[in-house]
JSON list of C-alpha atoms in Angstrom, two decimals:
[
{"chain": "Y", "resi": 1, "resn": "ASP", "atom": "CA", "xyz": [2.48, 5.62, 5.86]},
{"chain": "Y", "resi": 2, "resn": "ALA", "atom": "CA", "xyz": [0.42, 8.91, 6.79]},
{"chain": "Y", "resi": 3, "resn": "LYS", "atom": "CA", "xyz": [-3.46, 8.33, 6.00]},
{"chain": "Y", "resi": 4, "resn": "THR", "atom": "CA", "xyz": [-5.20, 9.80, 3.06]},
{"chain": "Y", "resi": 5, "resn": "THR", "atom": "CA", "xyz": [-9.18, 10.85, 3.16]},
{"chain": "Y", "resi": 6, "resn": "GLN", "atom": "CA", "xyz": [-11.13, 10.77, 0.15]},
{"chain": "Y", "resi": 7, "resn": "PRO", "atom": "CA", "xyz": [-15.08, 10.82, -0.19]},
{"chain": "Y", "resi": 8, "resn": "ASN", "atom": "CA", "xyz": [-16.69, 7.50, -1.34]},
{"chain": "Y", "resi": 9, "resn": "SER", "atom": "CA", "xyz": [-18.14, 8.72, -4.28]},
{"chain": "Y", "resi": 10, "resn": "MET", "atom": "CA", "xyz": [-18.55, 11.45, -6.40]},
{"chain": "Y", "resi": 11, "resn": "GLU", "atom": "CA", "xyz": [-20.37, 12.24, -9.64]},
{"chain": "Y", "resi": 12, "resn": "SER", "atom": "CA", "xyz": [-20.11, 14.32, -12.78]},
{"chain": "Y", "resi": 13, "resn": "ASN", "atom": "CA", "xyz": [-21.27, 15.10, -16.25]},
{"chain": "Y", "resi": 14, "resn": "GLU", "atom": "CA", "xyz": [-19.59, 14.41, -19.43]},
{"chain": "Y", "resi": 15, "resn": "GLU", "atom": "CA", "xyz": [-17.47, 16.94, -20.66]},
{"chain": "Y", "resi": 16, "resn": "GLU", "atom": "CA", "xyz": [-17.39, 18.99, -17.35]},
{"chain": "Y", "resi": 17, "resn": "PRO", "atom": "CA", "xyz": [-14.62, 19.46, -15.03]},
{"chain": "Y", "resi": 18, "resn": "VAL", "atom": "CA", "xyz": [-14.18, 17.19, -11.95]},
{"chain": "Y", "resi": 19, "resn": "HIS", "atom": "CA", "xyz": [-12.22, 17.99, -8.73]},
{"chain": "Y", "resi": 20, "resn": "LEU", "atom": "CA", "xyz": [-11.33, 15.02, -6.42]},
{"chain": "Y", "resi": 21, "resn": "PRO", "atom": "CA", "xyz": [-10.30, 16.32, -2.95]},
{"chain": "Y", "resi": 22, "resn": "CYS", "atom": "CA", "xyz": [-7.89, 14.16, -0.86]},
{"chain": "Y", "resi": 23, "resn": "ASN", "atom": "CA", "xyz": [-6.87, 14.96, 2.96]},
{"chain": "Y", "resi": 24, "resn": "HIS", "atom": "CA", "xyz": [-3.63, 14.07, 4.14]},
{"chain": "Y", "resi": 25, "resn": "SER", "atom": "CA", "xyz": [-3.27, 16.20, 7.52]},
{"chain": "Y", "resi": 26, "resn": "THR", "atom": "CA", "xyz": [-0.16, 14.13, 8.65]},
{"chain": "Y", "resi": 27, "resn": "ILE", "atom": "CA", "xyz": [1.78, 14.06, 5.50]},
{"chain": "Y", "resi": 28, "resn": "SER", "atom": "CA", "xyz": [5.47, 14.70, 6.30]},
{"chain": "Y", "resi": 29, "resn": "GLY", "atom": "CA", "xyz": [7.76, 16.70, 4.55]},
{"chain": "Y", "resi": 30, "resn": "THR", "atom": "CA", "xyz": [9.30, 14.10, 2.56]},
{"chain": "Y", "resi": 31, "resn": "ASP", "atom": "CA", "xyz": [6.14, 12.55, 1.21]},
{"chain": "Y", "resi": 32, "resn": "TYR", "atom": "CA", "xyz": [5.07, 12.37, -2.20]},
{"chain": "Y", "resi": 33, "resn": "ILE", "atom": "CA", "xyz": [1.53, 12.71, -3.11]},
{"chain": "Y", "resi": 34, "resn": "HIS", "atom": "CA", "xyz": [0.45, 10.22, -5.84]},
{"chain": "Y", "resi": 35, "resn": "TRP", "atom": "CA", "xyz": [-2.85, 9.71, -7.57]},
{"chain": "Y", "resi": 36, "resn": "TYR", "atom": "CA", "xyz": [-3.78, 6.07, -9.46]},
{"chain": "Y", "resi": 37, "resn": "ARG", "atom": "CA", "xyz": [-7.15, 4.95, -11.24]},
{"chain": "Y", "resi": 38, "resn": "GLN", "atom": "CA", "xyz": [-8.35, 1.71, -11.36]},
{"chain": "Y", "resi": 39, "resn": "LEU", "atom": "CA", "xyz": [-10.92, 1.02, -14.21]},
{"chain": "Y", "resi": 40, "resn": "PRO", "atom": "CA", "xyz": [-13.54, -1.91, -13.98]},
{"chain": "Y", "resi": 41, "resn": "SER", "atom": "CA", "xyz": [-11.81, -5.13, -14.04]},
{"chain": "Y", "resi": 42, "resn": "GLN", "atom": "CA", "xyz": [-8.38, -3.57, -14.38]},
{"chain": "Y", "resi": 43, "resn": "GLY", "atom": "CA", "xyz": [-5.15, -3.24, -12.44]},
{"chain": "Y", "resi": 44, "resn": "PRO", "atom": "CA", "xyz": [-4.54, 0.43, -10.92]},
{"chain": "Y", "resi": 45, "resn": "GLU", "atom": "CA", "xyz": [-2.76, 2.78, -13.57]},
{"chain": "Y", "resi": 46, "resn": "TYR", "atom": "CA", "xyz": [-1.02, 5.87, -12.43]},
{"chain": "Y", "resi": 47, "resn": "VAL", "atom": "CA", "xyz": [-2.41, 9.44, -13.05]},
{"chain": "Y", "resi": 48, "resn": "ILE", "atom": "CA", "xyz": [0.03, 11.84, -11.50]},
{"chain": "Y", "resi": 49, "resn": "HIS", "atom": "CA", "xyz": [2.12, 12.56, -8.68]},
{"chain": "Y", "resi": 50, "resn": "GLY", "atom": "CA", "xyz": [3.79, 15.96, -7.01]},
{"chain": "Y", "resi": 51, "resn": "LEU", "atom": "CA", "xyz": [5.73, 17.20, -3.91]},
{"chain": "Y", "resi": 52, "resn": "THR", "atom": "CA", "xyz": [5.08, 20.70, -3.50]},
{"chain": "Y", "resi": 53, "resn": "SER", "atom": "CA", "xyz": [4.10, 22.32, -6.40]},
{"chain": "Y", "resi": 54, "resn": "ASN", "atom": "CA", "xyz": [1.09, 22.08, -8.79]},
{"chain": "Y", "resi": 55, "resn": "VAL", "atom": "CA", "xyz": [1.63, 19.63, -11.48]},
{"chain": "Y", "resi": 56, "resn": "ASN", "atom": "CA", "xyz": [-0.23, 19.10, -15.25]},
{"chain": "Y", "resi": 57, "resn": "ASN", "atom": "CA", "xyz": [-0.03, 16.16, -17.50]},
{"chain": "Y", "resi": 58, "resn": "ARG", "atom": "CA", "xyz": [-1.92, 14.71, -20.50]},
{"chain": "Y", "resi": 59, "resn": "MET", "atom": "CA", "xyz": [-4.33, 12.83, -17.89]},
{"chain": "Y", "resi": 60, "resn": "ALA", "atom": "CA", "xyz": [-4.59, 15.27, -15.41]},
{"chain": "Y", "resi": 61, "resn": "SER", "atom": "CA", "xyz": [-3.83, 18.37, -13.24]},
{"chain": "Y", "resi": 62, "resn": "LEU", "atom": "CA", "xyz": [-2.83, 18.27, -9.44]},
{"chain": "Y", "resi": 63, "resn": "ALA", "atom": "CA", "xyz": [-3.23, 20.91, -7.06]},
{"chain": "Y", "resi": 64, "resn": "ILE", "atom": "CA", "xyz": [-1.46, 20.91, -3.79]},
{"chain": "Y", "resi": 65, "resn": "ALA", "atom": "CA", "xyz": [-2.22, 22.77, -0.74]},
{"chain": "Y", "resi": 66, "resn": "GLU", "atom": "CA", "xyz": [0.11, 25.62, 0.23]},
{"chain": "Y", "resi": 67, "resn": "ASP", "atom": "CA", "xyz": [0.43, 23.60, 3.64]},
{"chain": "Y", "resi": 68, "resn": "ARG", "atom": "CA", "xyz": [0.43, 20.05, 1.71]},
{"chain": "Y", "resi": 69, "resn": "LYS", "atom": "CA", "xyz": [-2.19, 18.81, 4.22]},
{"chain": "Y", "resi": 70, "resn": "SER", "atom": "CA", "xyz": [-4.52, 18.60, 1.04]},
{"chain": "Y", "resi": 71, "resn": "SER", "atom": "CA", "xyz": [-4.29, 18.09, -2.54]},
{"chain": "Y", "resi": 72, "resn": "THR", "atom": "CA", "xyz": [-6.98, 17.96, -5.64]},
{"chain": "Y", "resi": 73, "resn": "LEU", "atom": "CA", "xyz": [-6.79, 15.89, -8.45]},
{"chain": "Y", "resi": 74, "resn": "ILE", "atom": "CA", "xyz": [-8.47, 17.73, -11.57]},
{"chain": "Y", "resi": 75, "resn": "LEU", "atom": "CA", "xyz": [-10.29, 16.27, -14.59]},
{"chain": "Y", "resi": 76, "resn": "HIS", "atom": "CA", "xyz": [-10.59, 18.96, -16.73]},
{"chain": "Y", "resi": 77, "resn": "ARG", "atom": "CA", "xyz": [-13.01, 17.51, -19.18]},
{"chain": "Y", "resi": 78, "resn": "ALA", "atom": "CA", "xyz": [-14.59, 14.18, -17.75]},
{"chain": "Y", "resi": 79, "resn": "THR", "atom": "CA", "xyz": [-15.43, 11.42, -20.42]},
{"chain": "Y", "resi": 80, "resn": "LEU", "atom": "CA", "xyz": [-17.12, 8.28, -19.85]},
{"chain": "Y", "resi": 81, "resn": "ARG", "atom": "CA", "xyz": [-13.71, 6.46, -19.91]},
{"chain": "Y", "resi": 82, "resn": "ASP", "atom": "CA", "xyz": [-12.85, 8.45, -16.57]},
{"chain": "Y", "resi": 83, "resn": "ALA", "atom": "CA", "xyz": [-15.32, 6.24, -14.69]},
{"chain": "Y", "resi": 84, "resn": "ALA", "atom": "CA", "xyz": [-13.09, 4.50, -11.85]},
{"chain": "Y", "resi": 85, "resn": "VAL", "atom": "CA", "xyz": [-12.21, 4.46, -8.21]},
{"chain": "Y", "resi": 86, "resn": "TYR", "atom": "CA", "xyz": [-9.44, 7.19, -7.66]},
{"chain": "Y", "resi": 87, "resn": "TYR", "atom": "CA", "xyz": [-6.68, 6.70, -5.13]},
{"chain": "Y", "resi": 88, "resn": "CYS", "atom": "CA", "xyz": [-5.07, 9.48, -3.44]},
{"chain": "Y", "resi": 89, "resn": "ILE", "atom": "CA", "xyz": [-1.61, 7.72, -1.90]},
{"chain": "Y", "resi": 90, "resn": "LEU", "atom": "CA", "xyz": [1.30, 9.25, -0.07]},
{"chain": "Y", "resi": 91, "resn": "ARG", "atom": "CA", "xyz": [4.85, 7.85, -0.56]},
{"chain": "Y", "resi": 92, "resn": "ALA", "atom": "CA", "xyz": [7.25, 8.05, 2.15]},
{"chain": "Y", "resi": 93, "resn": "ASN", "atom": "CA", "xyz": [10.93, 9.03, 0.95]},
{"chain": "Y", "resi": 94, "resn": "SER", "atom": "CA", "xyz": [12.23, 6.36, 3.68]},
{"chain": "Y", "resi": 95, "resn": "GLY", "atom": "CA", "xyz": [15.82, 5.93, 2.03]},
{"chain": "Y", "resi": 96, "resn": "GLY", "atom": "CA", "xyz": [14.92, 2.34, 1.76]},
{"chain": "Y", "resi": 97, "resn": "SER", "atom": "CA", "xyz": [13.96, 0.76, -1.50]},
{"chain": "Y", "resi": 98, "resn": "ASN", "atom": "CA", "xyz": [10.34, -0.59, -0.70]},
{"chain": "Y", "resi": 99, "resn": "TYR", "atom": "CA", "xyz": [8.20, 2.22, -2.37]},
{"chain": "Y", "resi": 100, "resn": "LYS", "atom": "CA", "xyz": [5.01, 0.29, -1.78]},
{"chain": "Y", "resi": 101, "resn": "LEU", "atom": "CA", "xyz": [1.74, 1.94, -2.55]},
{"chain": "Y", "resi": 102, "resn": "THR", "atom": "CA", "xyz": [-0.83, 2.21, 0.22]},
{"chain": "Y", "resi": 103, "resn": "PHE", "atom": "CA", "xyz": [-4.18, 2.11, -1.20]},
{"chain": "Y", "resi": 104, "resn": "GLY", "atom": "CA", "xyz": [-7.33, 3.33, 0.94]},
{"chain": "Y", "resi": 105, "resn": "LYS", "atom": "CA", "xyz": [-10.95, 2.80, -0.41]},
{"chain": "Y", "resi": 106, "resn": "GLY", "atom": "CA", "xyz": [-10.32, 5.72, -3.12]},
{"chain": "Y", "resi": 107, "resn": "THR", "atom": "CA", "xyz": [-13.15, 7.69, -4.65]},
{"chain": "Y", "resi": 108, "resn": "LEU", "atom": "CA", "xyz": [-15.66, 5.92, -6.91]},
{"chain": "Y", "resi": 109, "resn": "LEU", "atom": "CA", "xyz": [-16.42, 8.40, -9.74]},
{"chain": "Y", "resi": 110, "resn": "THR", "atom": "CA", "xyz": [-19.10, 8.16, -11.92]},
{"chain": "Y", "resi": 111, "resn": "VAL", "atom": "CA", "xyz": [-19.65, 10.13, -15.12]},
{"chain": "Y", "resi": 112, "resn": "ASN", "atom": "CA", "xyz": [-22.92, 10.71, -16.42]},
{"chain": "Y", "resi": 113, "resn": "PRO", "atom": "CA", "xyz": [-23.58, 11.17, -20.07]},
{"chain": "K", "resi": 1, "resn": "GLY", "atom": "CA", "xyz": [5.50, -1.85, -25.71]},
{"chain": "K", "resi": 2, "resn": "ALA", "atom": "CA", "xyz": [4.21, -4.93, -23.56]},
{"chain": "K", "resi": 3, "resn": "GLY", "atom": "CA", "xyz": [3.05, -4.13, -20.25]},
{"chain": "K", "resi": 4, "resn": "VAL", "atom": "CA", "xyz": [3.06, -6.28, -17.08]},
{"chain": "K", "resi": 5, "resn": "SER", "atom": "CA", "xyz": [1.14, -9.54, -17.53]},
{"chain": "K", "resi": 6, "resn": "GLN", "atom": "CA", "xyz": [-0.39, -12.08, -15.25]},
{"chain": "K", "resi": 7, "resn": "THR", "atom": "CA", "xyz": [-1.76, -15.70, -15.67]},
{"chain": "K", "resi": 8, "resn": "PRO", "atom": "CA", "xyz": [-3.83, -17.14, -15.23]},
{"chain": "K", "resi": 9, "resn": "SER", "atom": "CA", "xyz": [-6.49, -14.35, -15.64]},
{"chain": "K", "resi": 10, "resn": "ASN", "atom": "CA", "xyz": [-8.97, -16.57, -13.60]},
{"chain": "K", "resi": 11, "resn": "LYS", "atom": "CA", "xyz": [-8.48, -19.38, -11.38]},
{"chain": "K", "resi": 12, "resn": "VAL", "atom": "CA", "xyz": [-11.16, -21.41, -9.37]},
{"chain": "K", "resi": 13, "resn": "THR", "atom": "CA", "xyz": [-9.83, -24.31, -6.98]},
{"chain": "K", "resi": 14, "resn": "GLU", "atom": "CA", "xyz": [-10.92, -25.96, -4.13]},
{"chain": "K", "resi": 15, "resn": "LYS", "atom": "CA", "xyz": [-10.44, -25.33, -0.67]},
{"chain": "K", "resi": 16, "resn": "GLY", "atom": "CA", "xyz": [-7.00, -27.25, 0.32]},
{"chain": "K", "resi": 17, "resn": "LYS", "atom": "CA", "xyz": [-5.64, -27.11, -2.91]},
{"chain": "K", "resi": 18, "resn": "TYR", "atom": "CA", "xyz": [-2.26, -25.37, -4.15]},
{"chain": "K", "resi": 19, "resn": "VAL", "atom": "CA", "xyz": [-1.94, -22.64, -6.58]},
{"chain": "K", "resi": 20, "resn": "GLU", "atom": "CA", "xyz": [0.22, -20.79, -8.48]},
{"chain": "K", "resi": 21, "resn": "LEU", "atom": "CA", "xyz": [0.09, -17.28, -10.10]},
{"chain": "K", "resi": 22, "resn": "ARG", "atom": "CA", "xyz": [2.41, -15.88, -12.53]},
{"chain": "K", "resi": 23, "resn": "CYS", "atom": "CA", "xyz": [3.74, -12.11, -13.23]},
{"chain": "K", "resi": 24, "resn": "ASP", "atom": "CA", "xyz": [5.72, -11.47, -16.17]},
{"chain": "K", "resi": 25, "resn": "PRO", "atom": "CA", "xyz": [7.20, -7.97, -15.55]},
{"chain": "K", "resi": 26, "resn": "ILE", "atom": "CA", "xyz": [7.75, -5.12, -18.17]},
{"chain": "K", "resi": 27, "resn": "SER", "atom": "CA", "xyz": [11.37, -6.03, -19.43]},
{"chain": "K", "resi": 28, "resn": "GLY", "atom": "CA", "xyz": [14.15, -4.81, -17.56]},
{"chain": "K", "resi": 29, "resn": "HIS", "atom": "CA", "xyz": [11.86, -3.48, -14.63]},
{"chain": "K", "resi": 30, "resn": "THR", "atom": "CA", "xyz": [14.07, -4.57, -11.42]},
{"chain": "K", "resi": 31, "resn": "ALA", "atom": "CA", "xyz": [11.39, -3.80, -8.93]},
{"chain": "K", "resi": 32, "resn": "LEU", "atom": "CA", "xyz": [8.29, -6.03, -8.66]},
{"chain": "K", "resi": 33, "resn": "TYR", "atom": "CA", "xyz": [5.46, -5.87, -6.04]},
{"chain": "K", "resi": 34, "resn": "TRP", "atom": "CA", "xyz": [2.45, -8.02, -5.63]},
{"chain": "K", "resi": 35, "resn": "TYR", "atom": "CA", "xyz": [-0.68, -6.94, -4.06]},
{"chain": "K", "resi": 36, "resn": "ARG", "atom": "CA", "xyz": [-4.06, -8.52, -3.21]},
{"chain": "K", "resi": 37, "resn": "GLN", "atom": "CA", "xyz": [-7.69, -6.78, -3.73]},
{"chain": "K", "resi": 38, "resn": "SER", "atom": "CA", "xyz": [-10.73, -7.85, -1.85]},
{"chain": "K", "resi": 39, "resn": "LEU", "atom": "CA", "xyz": [-13.89, -6.85, -3.01]},
{"chain": "K", "resi": 40, "resn": "GLY", "atom": "CA", "xyz": [-14.64, -3.46, -2.29]},
{"chain": "K", "resi": 41, "resn": "GLN", "atom": "CA", "xyz": [-11.11, -2.70, -0.99]},
{"chain": "K", "resi": 42, "resn": "GLY", "atom": "CA", "xyz": [-8.05, -0.86, -2.29]},
{"chain": "K", "resi": 43, "resn": "PRO", "atom": "CA", "xyz": [-5.26, -3.15, -3.15]},
{"chain": "K", "resi": 44, "resn": "GLU", "atom": "CA", "xyz": [-2.98, -4.64, -0.07]},
{"chain": "K", "resi": 45, "resn": "PHE", "atom": "CA", "xyz": [0.61, -4.68, -0.39]},
{"chain": "K", "resi": 46, "resn": "LEU", "atom": "CA", "xyz": [2.08, -8.52, -0.38]},
{"chain": "K", "resi": 47, "resn": "ILE", "atom": "CA", "xyz": [5.58, -8.77, -1.18]},
{"chain": "K", "resi": 48, "resn": "TYR", "atom": "CA", "xyz": [8.57, -6.60, -2.94]},
{"chain": "K", "resi": 49, "resn": "PHE", "atom": "CA", "xyz": [11.27, -8.19, -4.93]},
{"chain": "K", "resi": 50, "resn": "GLN", "atom": "CA", "xyz": [14.38, -6.28, -5.98]},
{"chain": "K", "resi": 51, "resn": "GLY", "atom": "CA", "xyz": [15.96, -8.38, -8.52]},
{"chain": "K", "resi": 52, "resn": "THR", "atom": "CA", "xyz": [15.74, -11.69, -7.51]},
{"chain": "K", "resi": 53, "resn": "GLY", "atom": "CA", "xyz": [15.49, -11.06, -3.84]},
{"chain": "K", "resi": 54, "resn": "ALA", "atom": "CA", "xyz": [12.69, -10.68, -1.62]},
{"chain": "K", "resi": 55, "resn": "ALA", "atom": "CA", "xyz": [13.37, -7.60, -0.22]},
{"chain": "K", "resi": 56, "resn": "ASP", "atom": "CA", "xyz": [10.20, -7.09, 1.85]},
{"chain": "K", "resi": 57, "resn": "ASP", "atom": "CA", "xyz": [7.54, -10.00, 2.64]},
{"chain": "K", "resi": 58, "resn": "SER", "atom": "CA", "xyz": [6.21, -8.57, 5.56]},
{"chain": "K", "resi": 59, "resn": "GLY", "atom": "CA", "xyz": [2.81, -8.08, 3.79]},
{"chain": "K", "resi": 60, "resn": "LEU", "atom": "CA", "xyz": [2.06, -11.91, 3.20]},
{"chain": "K", "resi": 61, "resn": "PRO", "atom": "CA", "xyz": [-0.66, -13.05, 5.66]},
{"chain": "K", "resi": 62, "resn": "ASN", "atom": "CA", "xyz": [0.86, -16.36, 6.46]},
{"chain": "K", "resi": 63, "resn": "ASP", "atom": "CA", "xyz": [3.27, -19.04, 5.92]},
{"chain": "K", "resi": 64, "resn": "ARG", "atom": "CA", "xyz": [0.87, -20.68, 3.21]},
{"chain": "K", "resi": 65, "resn": "PHE", "atom": "CA", "xyz": [1.86, -17.67, 1.19]},
{"chain": "K", "resi": 66, "resn": "PHE", "atom": "CA", "xyz": [5.24, -17.81, -0.94]},
{"chain": "K", "resi": 67, "resn": "ALA", "atom": "CA", "xyz": [6.42, -15.88, -3.71]},
{"chain": "K", "resi": 68, "resn": "VAL", "atom": "CA", "xyz": [9.83, -16.57, -5.77]},
{"chain": "K", "resi": 69, "resn": "ARG", "atom": "CA", "xyz": [11.69, -14.44, -8.80]},
{"chain": "K", "resi": 70, "resn": "PRO", "atom": "CA", "xyz": [14.62, -16.83, -9.62]},
{"chain": "K", "resi": 71, "resn": "GLU", "atom": "CA", "xyz": [15.81, -14.88, -12.61]},
{"chain": "K", "resi": 72, "resn": "GLY", "atom": "CA", "xyz": [14.85, -11.63, -11.70]},
{"chain": "K", "resi": 73, "resn": "SER", "atom": "CA", "xyz": [12.06, -11.07, -14.32]},
{"chain": "K", "resi": 74, "resn": "VAL", "atom": "CA", "xyz": [9.10, -13.66, -13.97]},
{"chain": "K", "resi": 75, "resn": "SER", "atom": "CA", "xyz": [7.53, -14.09, -10.62]},
{"chain": "K", "resi": 76, "resn": "THR", "atom": "CA", "xyz": [5.34, -16.79, -9.00]},
{"chain": "K", "resi": 77, "resn": "LEU", "atom": "CA", "xyz": [3.14, -16.27, -6.01]},
{"chain": "K", "resi": 78, "resn": "LYS", "atom": "CA", "xyz": [2.80, -19.75, -4.58]},
{"chain": "K", "resi": 79, "resn": "ILE", "atom": "CA", "xyz": [-0.41, -20.60, -2.28]},
{"chain": "K", "resi": 80, "resn": "GLN", "atom": "CA", "xyz": [-0.48, -23.38, -0.32]},
{"chain": "K", "resi": 81, "resn": "ARG", "atom": "CA", "xyz": [-3.51, -25.42, 1.37]},
{"chain": "K", "resi": 82, "resn": "THR", "atom": "CA", "xyz": [-5.85, -22.32, 0.05]},
{"chain": "K", "resi": 83, "resn": "GLU", "atom": "CA", "xyz": [-8.68, -21.08, 2.16]},
{"chain": "K", "resi": 84, "resn": "ARG", "atom": "CA", "xyz": [-11.79, -19.53, 1.45]},
{"chain": "K", "resi": 85, "resn": "GLY", "atom": "CA", "xyz": [-10.32, -16.34, 2.48]},
{"chain": "K", "resi": 86, "resn": "ASP", "atom": "CA", "xyz": [-7.90, -16.32, -0.05]},
{"chain": "K", "resi": 87, "resn": "SER", "atom": "CA", "xyz": [-10.12, -15.75, -2.54]},
{"chain": "K", "resi": 88, "resn": "ALA", "atom": "CA", "xyz": [-9.38, -12.14, -4.16]},
{"chain": "K", "resi": 89, "resn": "VAL", "atom": "CA", "xyz": [-7.71, -10.42, -6.96]},
{"chain": "K", "resi": 90, "resn": "TYR", "atom": "CA", "xyz": [-3.98, -10.96, -6.97]},
{"chain": "K", "resi": 91, "resn": "LEU", "atom": "CA", "xyz": [-1.92, -8.04, -8.53]},
{"chain": "K", "resi": 92, "resn": "CYS", "atom": "CA", "xyz": [1.44, -7.65, -9.86]},
{"chain": "K", "resi": 93, "resn": "ALA", "atom": "CA", "xyz": [3.04, -4.64, -10.66]},
{"chain": "K", "resi": 94, "resn": "SER", "atom": "CA", "xyz": [6.92, -3.42, -11.79]},
{"chain": "K", "resi": 95, "resn": "THR", "atom": "CA", "xyz": [8.66, -0.28, -11.62]},
{"chain": "K", "resi": 96, "resn": "SER", "atom": "CA", "xyz": [12.17, 0.18, -13.43]},
{"chain": "K", "resi": 97, "resn": "THR", "atom": "CA", "xyz": [13.78, 1.79, -10.47]},
{"chain": "K", "resi": 98, "resn": "SER", "atom": "CA", "xyz": [12.69, 1.96, -7.01]},
{"chain": "K", "resi": 99, "resn": "GLY", "atom": "CA", "xyz": [11.86, 5.28, -5.59]},
{"chain": "K", "resi": 100, "resn": "PRO", "atom": "CA", "xyz": [9.23, 7.40, -4.00]},
{"chain": "K", "resi": 101, "resn": "SER", "atom": "CA", "xyz": [8.18, 9.29, -7.28]},
{"chain": "K", "resi": 102, "resn": "ASN", "atom": "CA", "xyz": [8.54, 6.17, -9.59]},
{"chain": "K", "resi": 103, "resn": "GLU", "atom": "CA", "xyz": [5.48, 5.12, -11.55]},
{"chain": "K", "resi": 104, "resn": "GLN", "atom": "CA", "xyz": [4.19, 1.21, -10.88]},
{"chain": "K", "resi": 105, "resn": "PHE", "atom": "CA", "xyz": [2.88, -0.62, -13.89]},
{"chain": "K", "resi": 106, "resn": "PHE", "atom": "CA", "xyz": [0.04, -2.98, -12.73]},
{"chain": "K", "resi": 107, "resn": "GLY", "atom": "CA", "xyz": [-1.04, -5.94, -14.87]},
{"chain": "K", "resi": 108, "resn": "PRO", "atom": "CA", "xyz": [-4.59, -7.21, -15.03]},
{"chain": "K", "resi": 109, "resn": "GLY", "atom": "CA", "xyz": [-4.71, -9.35, -12.10]},
{"chain": "K", "resi": 110, "resn": "THR", "atom": "CA", "xyz": [-5.43, -13.00, -11.31]},
{"chain": "K", "resi": 111, "resn": "ARG", "atom": "CA", "xyz": [-8.89, -13.44, -9.99]},
{"chain": "K", "resi": 112, "resn": "LEU", "atom": "CA", "xyz": [-8.64, -16.43, -7.46]},
{"chain": "K", "resi": 113, "resn": "THR", "atom": "CA", "xyz": [-12.00, -18.18, -6.47]},
{"chain": "K", "resi": 114, "resn": "VAL", "atom": "CA", "xyz": [-11.74, -20.61, -3.58]},
{"chain": "K", "resi": 115, "resn": "LEU", "atom": "CA", "xyz": [-14.54, -23.06, -3.61]}
]
């Protein structure tokens, strides 16, 4: 699987937008970009995913660079409940059936009240 | 609806003992994954089931680890002769069908401590 690079940690203030960057310069044309987050003492939870176009859902927005070598997860108004480790993950469309998630260390987001 | 559940939530055992960790996936989900998460690290893939069969067990660290899913729903991860290095959080995830865009639903994990 192609590798992703994320900052170890970021800090934000409550009610402000947060932009979490991810570099994936070796991404291949069929790799999907996924974001998961893990709140303290919980299992990871899905946030959003995309292939080429920007995506929006109730949790966040995903902005994908035109060359797809980077992406940014956008939380429009951070809340204290958004404090978590955020993982950027590439999933290859391998044609097989095992679409496991390959996690890095992620970005620890701290939200200040 | 009910999510993925895992039991026990915590397990403390002594070195050399045998342990079983259980995962109840979301009803109807055919794909099931086990991951292991050590302190300060992201989860690492262990094994993937499609239905009853282990389609990919390449992430199992050695032959002390084994997993089953006999009826295509509940899965049990079995660890023989536990070692202190096996201490970690063991996570289970399920998904309705396998695909590169499909969301995986995770359970809360079982924290295993080997003394």
